[in-house]
CSV table of C-alpha atoms in Angstrom, one decimal:
chain,number,residue,atom,x,y,z
A,27,UNK,CA,-78.5,104.8,73.8
A,28,UNK,CA,-78.8,108.3,71.9
A,29,UNK,CA,-77.1,111.1,73.2
A,30,UNK,CA,-77.0,115.0,72.0
A,31,UNK,CA,-74.0,117.3,72.5
A,32,UNK,CA,-74.2,120.9,72.1
A,33,UNK,CA,-71.2,123.2,73.1
A,34,UNK,CA,-69.9,125.8,73.9
A,35,UNK,CA,-72.6,126.0,77.2
A,36,UNK,CA,-71.9,129.7,77.2
A,37,UNK,CA,-70.5,132.2,75.0
A,38,UNK,CA,-70.0,136.2,75.1
A,39,UNK,CA,-69.2,137.6,71.7
A,40,UNK,CA,-69.1,141.5,70.6
A,41,UNK,CA,-71.6,142.7,68.0
A,42,UNK,CA,-70.5,142.1,64.4
A,43,UNK,CA,-68.4,139.0,65.3
A,44,UNK,CA,-69.1,135.6,63.6
A,45,UNK,CA,-70.7,132.6,65.6
A,46,UNK,CA,-70.3,128.7,65.0
A,47,UNK,CA,-72.3,126.8,67.3
A,48,UNK,CA,-72.1,122.7,66.9
A,49,UNK,CA,-74.3,120.1,67.6
A,50,UNK,CA,-73.7,116.5,67.3
A,51,UNK,CA,-75.7,113.3,68.0
A,52,UNK,CA,-74.8,109.9,68.8
A,53,UNK,CA,-76.1,106.5,68.8
A,54,UNK,CA,-78.6,107.1,65.7
A,55,UNK,CA,-78.6,107.4,62.2
A,56,UNK,CA,-80.4,109.7,59.9
A,57,UNK,CA,-81.9,111.9,62.5
A,58,UNK,CA,-84.1,115.0,62.2
A,59,UNK,CA,-82.1,118.1,63.4
A,60,UNK,CA,-83.3,121.4,64.8
A,61,UNK,CA,-82.2,124.4,66.3
A,62,UNK,CA,-84.1,126.6,68.3
A,63,UNK,CA,-83.9,130.0,69.9
A,64,UNK,CA,-85.5,131.0,73.1
A,65,UNK,CA,-85.5,134.4,74.5
A,66,UNK,CA,-85.1,135.1,78.4
A,67,UNK,CA,-88.3,133.8,79.5
A,68,UNK,CA,-90.2,133.2,76.3
A,69,UNK,CA,-91.2,130.2,74.4
A,70,UNK,CA,-89.1,128.4,71.7
A,71,UNK,CA,-88.8,129.8,68.0
A,72,UNK,CA,-87.8,127.2,65.4
A,73,UNK,CA,-85.0,128.7,63.4
A,74,UNK,CA,-84.0,125.6,61.1
A,75,UNK,CA,-84.4,122.2,60.7
A,76,UNK,CA,-82.8,119.2,58.9
A,77,UNK,CA,-84.1,115.8,57.4
A,78,UNK,CA,-80.8,114.9,56.0
A,79,UNK,CA,-77.5,115.7,55.1
A,80,UNK,CA,-77.1,119.0,53.1
A,81,UNK,CA,-80.9,119.8,53.7
A,82,UNK,CA,-81.9,122.7,55.5
A,83,UNK,CA,-85.0,124.5,56.3
A,84,UNK,CA,-85.1,128.0,57.3
A,85,UNK,CA,-88.2,129.2,59.2
A,86,UNK,CA,-87.4,132.5,60.0
A,87,UNK,CA,-85.7,134.9,57.8
A,88,UNK,CA,-82.5,136.4,59.5
A,89,UNK,CA,-78.9,136.8,59.7
A,90,UNK,CA,-78.4,132.9,60.7
A,91,UNK,CA,-77.8,130.3,58.8
A,92,UNK,CA,-77.3,126.5,59.8
A,93,UNK,CA,-75.4,123.7,57.8
A,94,UNK,CA,-75.3,120.0,58.1
A,95,UNK,CA,-72.3,118.6,56.7
A,96,UNK,CA,-72.4,114.9,58.1
A,97,UNK,CA,-75.4,113.1,59.0
A,98,UNK,CA,-75.4,113.6,62.6
A,99,UNK,CA,-73.7,117.2,63.0
A,100,UNK,CA,-75.7,120.3,62.6
A,101,UNK,CA,-73.9,123.6,62.8
A,102,UNK,CA,-75.7,127.1,63.4
A,103,UNK,CA,-73.8,130.1,62.1
A,104,UNK,CA,-73.6,134.1,61.4
A,105,UNK,CA,-71.2,136.2,59.7
A,106,UNK,CA,-72.1,139.2,61.7
A,107,UNK,CA,-73.8,139.0,65.1
A,108,UNK,CA,-76.6,141.3,66.1
A,109,UNK,CA,-77.6,142.5,69.6
A,110,UNK,CA,-80.9,140.8,69.0
A,111,UNK,CA,-79.0,137.5,68.4
A,112,UNK,CA,-78.6,137.3,72.3
A,113,UNK,CA,-80.5,133.9,73.9
A,114,UNK,CA,-80.5,130.6,74.5
A,115,UNK,CA,-80.0,128.3,71.6
A,116,UNK,CA,-80.9,125.0,71.7
A,117,UNK,CA,-80.4,122.0,69.1
A,118,UNK,CA,-82.7,118.9,69.1
A,119,UNK,CA,-83.0,115.8,67.4
A,120,UNK,CA,-85.8,112.9,66.4
A,121,UNK,CA,-86.2,110.0,64.6
A,122,UNK,CA,-89.0,110.9,62.6
A,123,UNK,CA,-91.2,114.6,62.5
A,124,UNK,CA,-93.9,113.4,64.6
A,125,UNK,CA,-91.9,111.7,67.4
A,126,UNK,CA,-90.4,113.5,70.6
A,127,UNK,CA,-87.8,115.7,70.4
A,128,UNK,CA,-84.9,115.3,72.5
A,129,UNK,CA,-82.8,118.5,73.1
A,130,UNK,CA,-78.9,119.4,73.7
A,131,UNK,CA,-78.2,121.4,77.1
A,132,UNK,CA,-78.3,124.4,75.0
A,133,UNK,CA,-76.0,127.3,74.4
A,134,UNK,CA,-76.2,130.7,76.2
A,135,UNK,CA,-75.3,133.3,74.0
A,136,UNK,CA,-74.6,137.1,75.0
A,137,UNK,CA,-73.9,139.8,72.3
A,138,UNK,CA,-72.1,143.2,73.7
B,11,UNK,CA,-99.8,128.9,59.3
B,12,UNK,CA,-100.6,126.5,62.4
B,13,UNK,CA,-100.7,128.2,65.7
B,14,UNK,CA,-100.6,126.7,69.3
B,15,UNK,CA,-101.6,129.0,72.0
B,16,UNK,CA,-101.3,128.1,75.8
B,17,UNK,CA,-102.5,129.4,78.9
B,18,UNK,CA,-102.1,130.5,81.2
B,19,UNK,CA,-98.5,132.3,80.7
B,20,UNK,CA,-97.7,132.0,84.6
B,21,UNK,CA,-99.1,130.2,87.3
B,22,UNK,CA,-98.3,131.0,91.1
B,23,UNK,CA,-99.5,128.1,93.6
B,24,UNK,CA,-98.7,127.1,97.0
B,25,UNK,CA,-97.6,123.6,97.4
B,26,UNK,CA,-100.1,121.3,97.6
B,27,UNK,CA,-102.6,123.2,95.1
B,28,UNK,CA,-103.3,121.7,92.0
B,29,UNK,CA,-102.3,123.2,88.2
B,30,UNK,CA,-103.8,123.0,85.0
B,31,UNK,CA,-102.4,124.4,82.0
B,32,UNK,CA,-104.4,124.4,78.6
B,33,UNK,CA,-103.1,124.1,74.7
B,34,UNK,CA,-105.2,124.9,72.0
B,35,UNK,CA,-104.5,124.6,68.2
B,36,UNK,CA,-105.9,126.5,65.3
B,37,UNK,CA,-105.8,123.4,63.4
B,38,UNK,CA,-106.3,119.7,64.0
B,39,UNK,CA,-103.2,117.9,65.2
B,40,UNK,CA,-102.1,114.6,64.5
B,41,UNK,CA,-100.6,114.3,67.9
B,42,UNK,CA,-99.8,116.5,70.6
B,43,UNK,CA,-96.5,116.5,73.1
B,44,UNK,CA,-95.5,117.9,76.6
B,45,UNK,CA,-92.3,118.9,77.8
B,46,UNK,CA,-91.0,120.5,81.0
B,47,UNK,CA,-88.2,122.8,81.3
B,48,UNK,CA,-86.9,123.4,84.5
B,49,UNK,CA,-85.2,126.6,85.5
B,50,UNK,CA,-81.9,126.6,83.4
B,51,UNK,CA,-82.3,123.7,81.8
B,52,UNK,CA,-83.5,122.3,78.2
B,53,UNK,CA,-87.1,121.2,77.4
B,54,UNK,CA,-87.4,117.5,78.5
B,55,UNK,CA,-90.1,115.3,76.6
B,56,UNK,CA,-92.9,114.3,79.1
B,57,UNK,CA,-95.6,112.6,77.0
B,58,UNK,CA,-97.5,111.9,73.5
B,59,UNK,CA,-100.9,111.8,73.0
B,60,UNK,CA,-102.0,110.5,69.7
B,61,UNK,CA,-106.1,109.6,69.8
B,62,UNK,CA,-108.9,111.7,70.1
B,63,UNK,CA,-110.1,111.9,73.7
B,64,UNK,CA,-106.9,110.2,74.9
B,65,UNK,CA,-106.2,110.4,78.7
B,66,UNK,CA,-102.8,109.5,80.1
B,67,UNK,CA,-101.4,109.6,83.8
B,68,UNK,CA,-97.8,109.8,85.0
B,69,UNK,CA,-97.9,109.5,88.8
B,70,UNK,CA,-100.0,113.2,89.6
B,71,UNK,CA,-99.8,114.5,85.8
B,72,UNK,CA,-102.9,113.9,84.0
B,73,UNK,CA,-102.8,114.4,80.2
B,74,UNK,CA,-105.6,114.9,78.1
B,75,UNK,CA,-106.4,115.3,74.5
B,76,UNK,CA,-109.7,116.6,73.1
B,77,UNK,CA,-112.1,114.9,71.1
B,78,UNK,CA,-111.7,117.0,68.0
B,79,UNK,CA,-107.7,116.7,68.4
B,80,UNK,CA,-107.4,120.3,68.7
B,81,UNK,CA,-106.8,121.0,72.3
B,82,UNK,CA,-105.1,119.5,75.5
B,83,UNK,CA,-104.6,119.9,78.8
B,84,UNK,CA,-102.0,119.1,81.7
B,85,UNK,CA,-103.3,119.1,85.3
B,86,UNK,CA,-100.8,118.1,88.1
B,87,UNK,CA,-102.8,117.2,91.4
B,88,UNK,CA,-101.1,118.3,94.8
B,89,UNK,CA,-98.1,120.4,93.3
B,90,UNK,CA,-94.6,119.9,95.0
B,91,UNK,CA,-91.7,122.4,94.7
B,92,UNK,CA,-90.1,119.8,92.4
B,93,UNK,CA,-92.9,120.8,89.8
B,94,UNK,CA,-91.2,124.1,89.3
B,95,UNK,CA,-90.8,124.7,85.8
B,96,UNK,CA,-91.9,125.9,82.2
B,97,UNK,CA,-94.5,123.2,80.7
B,98,UNK,CA,-94.7,123.5,76.9
B,99,UNK,CA,-97.2,121.8,74.5
B,100,UNK,CA,-96.1,121.1,71.0
B,101,UNK,CA,-98.5,119.9,68.0
B,102,UNK,CA,-97.9,118.2,64.8
B,103,UNK,CA,-100.3,118.7,61.9
B,104,UNK,CA,-99.4,115.5,60.3
B,105,UNK,CA,-97.1,115.2,57.3
B,106,UNK,CA,-94.8,117.9,58.8
B,107,UNK,CA,-91.3,117.4,60.2
B,108,UNK,CA,-91.5,119.9,62.8
B,109,UNK,CA,-93.4,120.7,65.9
B,110,UNK,CA,-95.1,123.8,66.6
B,111,UNK,CA,-94.7,124.9,70.2
B,112,UNK,CA,-97.0,126.6,72.6
B,113,UNK,CA,-95.3,129.7,74.4
B,114,UNK,CA,-95.4,127.7,77.6
B,115,UNK,CA,-96.5,128.2,81.0
B,116,UNK,CA,-94.2,129.0,83.9
B,117,UNK,CA,-95.0,127.4,87.3
B,118,UNK,CA,-93.8,128.6,90.5
B,119,UNK,CA,-94.8,126.5,93.6
B,120,UNK,CA,-94.4,128.1,96.9
B,121,UNK,CA,-93.3,125.7,99.7
C-alpha cells in the first residue's frame, strides 16, 4: 500500500533562518506531489505542485521554493523565513490530477 | 481563475441534529471531492462525485453533485461527537493537475 511521510512534525525557527521540509511517498511511481499551507483555522492554500522529477509549478509568489530531486521526494525550502511563513504545511500525493489526494501528517512551523 | 466557495464557515449543532455544508464553483467541474480534517489532523478523503446529479451515501453522510456540476452538498444526519472537524470540498475543472479547495466548514457538536 502507499504511504506518505512528512518530517519534522513540528518546527520552531527564528526569523531569517533557512527552511527545509521533506516529503516522501512509498508504494507508487510517478505520483503528482503537492505542498499546501494552512493558517490556523483557515483553508488550504496550494503552494507548489509537481507532475514529475524536476517539474515544479508555483501557485503563489513568495519566498518559498520547492524541488523534486527524485520521483517520490518533494522538498519545500526557504532561504530566509518570514513571520508570515508560520503555519501548518501539508504534503499530498495522487496518481493523477483528478484523483483523490492523500495527505501527510503535516509540519507545524512556528517562526519566532 | 476558478473559485470554490463553501458555506457556512462555521456550524455549531447539538448532538443528534442534522448538518449541511454547501459548495459552489464559479466554473463547471469535472468532479468534486470531499475531505474531512479532524482537529489537529490532516485532511482525509471522503468521497468523489463525477456525474451530474449524482448522490452518494456513506452511513449518515449524503453527498450530492448538482445537475450543472457547479455545486455540491454534504449532509450529515443525526450528528455525533465523532463528526467534529472541518469539511472541505475540492473541485477539479478538468485537464488540470490540481484541485481548488473551498475554505471549509468547521463543525462543532455539543454533546
